[in-house]
Amino acid sequence: MARVLSLFRLQPFLALVGSKNPRLCKMSMDSRAREVFAAAVEAVQPDTVVRQSIECKEDSVIINGQRFALKHNLHLVGFGKAVLGMAAEAERIIGDHLVKGVISVPHGIQQTLQQHGKDNLLLKENSCIKVMEGAKHNLPDSDAQKAAEVIKQLASELTEEDLLLVLISGGGSALLPAPIPPISLQEKLDVTRRLAGAGATIQELNTVRRALSFLKGGGLAHYAHPAQVIALILSDVIGDPLDLIASGPTVRSDMWPEEVLSVLERYKLLNSLPASVKEVLGRPGPRWRENKDETDKAENVLNAVIGSNSLALNCAGRRARELGFRPVILSPGVCGDVRSVSRLYGLLAHFGCSREEPPPEIAAEVLRLGPEVGVESWDLCRTMQVLGEGRTEGWGATCLLAGGEPTVELTGNGRGGRNQELALRVGLEMRGLQLPPKGPVFLSGGTDGQDGPTEAAGAITDGGLYEEALAQKLDINNFLTNNDSYTFFSHLSAGQHLLVPGLTSTNVMDVHVLLIPPIPINIR
Ligand SMILES: Nc1ncnc2c1ncn2[C@@H]1O[C@H](COP(=O)(O)OP(=O)(O)OP(=O)(O)O)[C@@H](O)[C@H]1O
Ligand SMILES: O=C(O)[C@H](O)CO
């Protein structure tokens, strides 16, 4: 009886996911996966997230439920890959209450946006915001250092009558280098580059960056004191940790030398540190010695995350529903080695496509993999429950969504990225898993539109990948050993599996989409 009732409630939904909706019938699983990904990216466009978070009303601005009086007293600074579009929208909303601004953005970004016709992400001609481009190849350079100095100067001149709007997005660390003397820019760059090369995580990297910088780890907010600081943050770090995104320039973080030294020791850099770095790490007291106000008063700071991987996944889920899928969000925090992550998705695909109750070993392995890939057991159980219901209750098609940033251990010298490598590996894990007319399908894409040093954002695969490659005389394992996933997908079926949305002007890490079709009635 319960089953009959639940099916009754589901009738409108089943009508949509079944073959009765002619528009959906015509759409392939691949194009639906691409649409779901596009919706994720759309949700975190820099202008959209700013528009959704700032409201101007009767000479005041409301952010996160807090009201601040506007009296032609608003200054703006920003740093990060998505900040140009954020600043353009903020200026449109705030109008002439905005007195002055400076943003540090990636080299060449204005030209790129112009070429792509993204005028909505560009400043108006007579804007009062100064744009400074720098950090070629995402590395701090003297242009970015100049921008950091101008930003520091602007912040230092503010009074308690002023508001400082700080726009922050991924890539902000490289765009705001302010090494504490006597550390030179080159020395700071060397330390961070060696750490990154040795496999340090972004958490470890930014812990060290914070300790060597005037502006990171709350330094910017400190310089802006006594002005009210409002930071709007587009997060590109798992868990949205305020103190780590762009190394937290508006988040006061106490520096523990032991913590920094233990990171440096872990990657065997302790003995080869420049004398300047050792000296700065050995100093007691606050880092902001040359500040106008030496006393360490509490700053007036509001930090608000206005865009994140979770937001992207939620909007992707809504689009998936419109496209006839029951969405289930696994986690926005998938990390760990790409091999374990691909195994997890492969197992979930088998679990979801199983015509009978899947063997308990599948669920056991899924749960065992959880800690390796940053996913809670609870989220895995919830997801398997939804997939199970899809089978037993006739829910129809399911769209499993997740996000994060897995890692690839580079052993070869081919061209690729973590998303393309993940898609390739999941294709192999799903080998032979094909339900008529097609499925399941897996997509992995970087929301910034770029996967490693390639022009693709990621790729789409299914259980027929291995046979397709074999028929085209492409040896998947050779490509994998050489980390050459981009070359593989470029050759396979004339690049049809590649996801190439172009630069998206935003970044909330990666999005993974696993579409599981309904199991056809006649074979259930
Ligand atoms: N040939 C390759 N195959 C697989 N992964 C690769 C390859 N080359 C680089 N990568 C991976 O790509 C990542 C770097 O690419 P990308 O520039 O997209 O980084 P990112 O972390 O997304 O940068 P950001 O988010 O700051 O823009 C690293 O994780 C690196 O291991
Ligand atoms: O800029 C940075 O530090 C990274 O993009 C993480 O936010």
CSV table of N, CA, C and O in Angstrom, one decimal, residues 26 60 78 86 109 146 153 172 258 263 265 289 295 312 323 335 381 401 423 451 466:
chain,number,residue,atom,x,y,z
A,26,LYS,N,14.3,14.3,-26.8
A,26,LYS,CA,15.3,14.6,-27.8
A,26,LYS,C,16.7,14.9,-27.3
A,26,LYS,O,17.6,14.8,-28.0
A,60,SER,N,21.6,53.6,2.2
A,60,SER,CA,22.3,52.6,3.0
A,60,SER,C,22.4,51.4,2.2
A,60,SER,O,21.7,51.1,1.2
A,78,GLY,N,40.0,45.1,-4.3
A,78,GLY,CA,39.7,43.7,-4.6
A,78,GLY,C,40.9,43.0,-5.2
A,78,GLY,O,41.8,43.6,-5.8
A,86,MET,N,33.0,41.3,-10.4
A,86,MET,CA,32.4,41.6,-9.1
A,86,MET,C,32.4,43.1,-8.9
A,86,MET,O,31.5,43.7,-8.4
A,109,ILE,N,43.3,40.1,-18.4
A,109,ILE,CA,41.8,39.7,-18.2
A,109,ILE,C,40.9,40.7,-18.9
A,109,ILE,O,39.9,40.2,-19.5
A,146,LYS,N,53.0,46.0,-6.9
A,146,LYS,CA,52.7,47.4,-6.9
A,146,LYS,C,51.2,47.6,-6.6
A,146,LYS,O,50.8,48.5,-5.8
A,153,GLN,N,47.9,51.3,0.7
A,153,GLN,CA,47.9,52.8,0.9
A,153,GLN,C,46.5,53.3,1.0
A,153,GLN,O,46.1,54.0,1.9
A,172,GLY,N,43.6,35.2,-5.4
A,172,GLY,CA,43.9,36.5,-4.6
A,172,GLY,C,45.2,36.5,-4.0
A,172,GLY,O,45.9,37.5,-3.8
A,258,GLU,N,55.2,27.8,15.2
A,258,GLU,CA,55.4,26.4,15.2
A,258,GLU,C,54.6,25.7,14.1
A,258,GLU,O,55.1,24.8,13.4
A,263,VAL,N,55.0,23.0,8.8
A,263,VAL,CA,54.7,22.8,7.3
A,263,VAL,C,56.0,22.8,6.5
A,263,VAL,O,56.2,21.9,5.7
A,265,GLU,N,58.9,22.1,7.5
A,265,GLU,CA,59.7,20.9,7.8
A,265,GLU,C,59.1,19.7,7.1
A,265,GLU,O,59.9,18.9,6.5
A,289,ARG,N,54.0,46.2,12.0
A,289,ARG,CA,54.7,47.1,12.8
A,289,ARG,C,54.6,48.6,12.3
A,289,ARG,O,54.5,49.5,13.1
A,295,THR,N,48.3,50.0,18.3
A,295,THR,CA,47.6,49.2,19.3
A,295,THR,C,46.7,48.2,18.5
A,295,THR,O,46.2,48.5,17.4
A,312,ALA,N,26.9,26.5,-6.3
A,312,ALA,CA,26.9,26.0,-7.7
A,312,ALA,C,26.1,24.7,-7.8
A,312,ALA,O,25.3,24.5,-8.7
A,323,LEU,N,15.4,19.0,-16.0
A,323,LEU,CA,15.8,18.2,-17.1
A,323,LEU,C,15.3,16.7,-16.9
A,323,LEU,O,15.7,15.8,-17.6
A,335,CYS,N,37.9,15.5,-2.3
A,335,CYS,CA,39.3,15.7,-2.5
A,335,CYS,C,40.1,14.4,-2.6
A,335,CYS,O,39.4,13.4,-2.7
A,381,CYS,N,25.9,7.3,2.8
A,381,CYS,CA,24.7,6.5,3.1
A,381,CYS,C,23.4,7.1,2.5
A,381,CYS,O,22.6,6.5,1.8
A,401,LEU,N,25.3,14.9,-7.8
A,401,LEU,CA,26.2,16.0,-8.0
A,401,LEU,C,27.2,16.1,-6.8
A,401,LEU,O,26.9,15.8,-5.7
A,423,ALA,N,37.5,12.0,-15.4
A,423,ALA,CA,36.5,11.5,-16.3
A,423,ALA,C,37.0,10.2,-17.0
A,423,ALA,O,36.2,9.3,-17.2
A,451,ASP,N,41.1,23.3,-17.3
A,451,ASP,CA,41.5,22.2,-16.6
A,451,ASP,C,43.0,22.0,-16.8
A,451,ASP,O,43.5,21.6,-17.9
A,466,TYR,N,35.8,2.5,-23.1
A,466,TYR,CA,37.0,1.6,-23.4
A,466,TYR,C,36.8,1.1,-24.8
A,466,TYR,O,37.8,1.1,-25.6
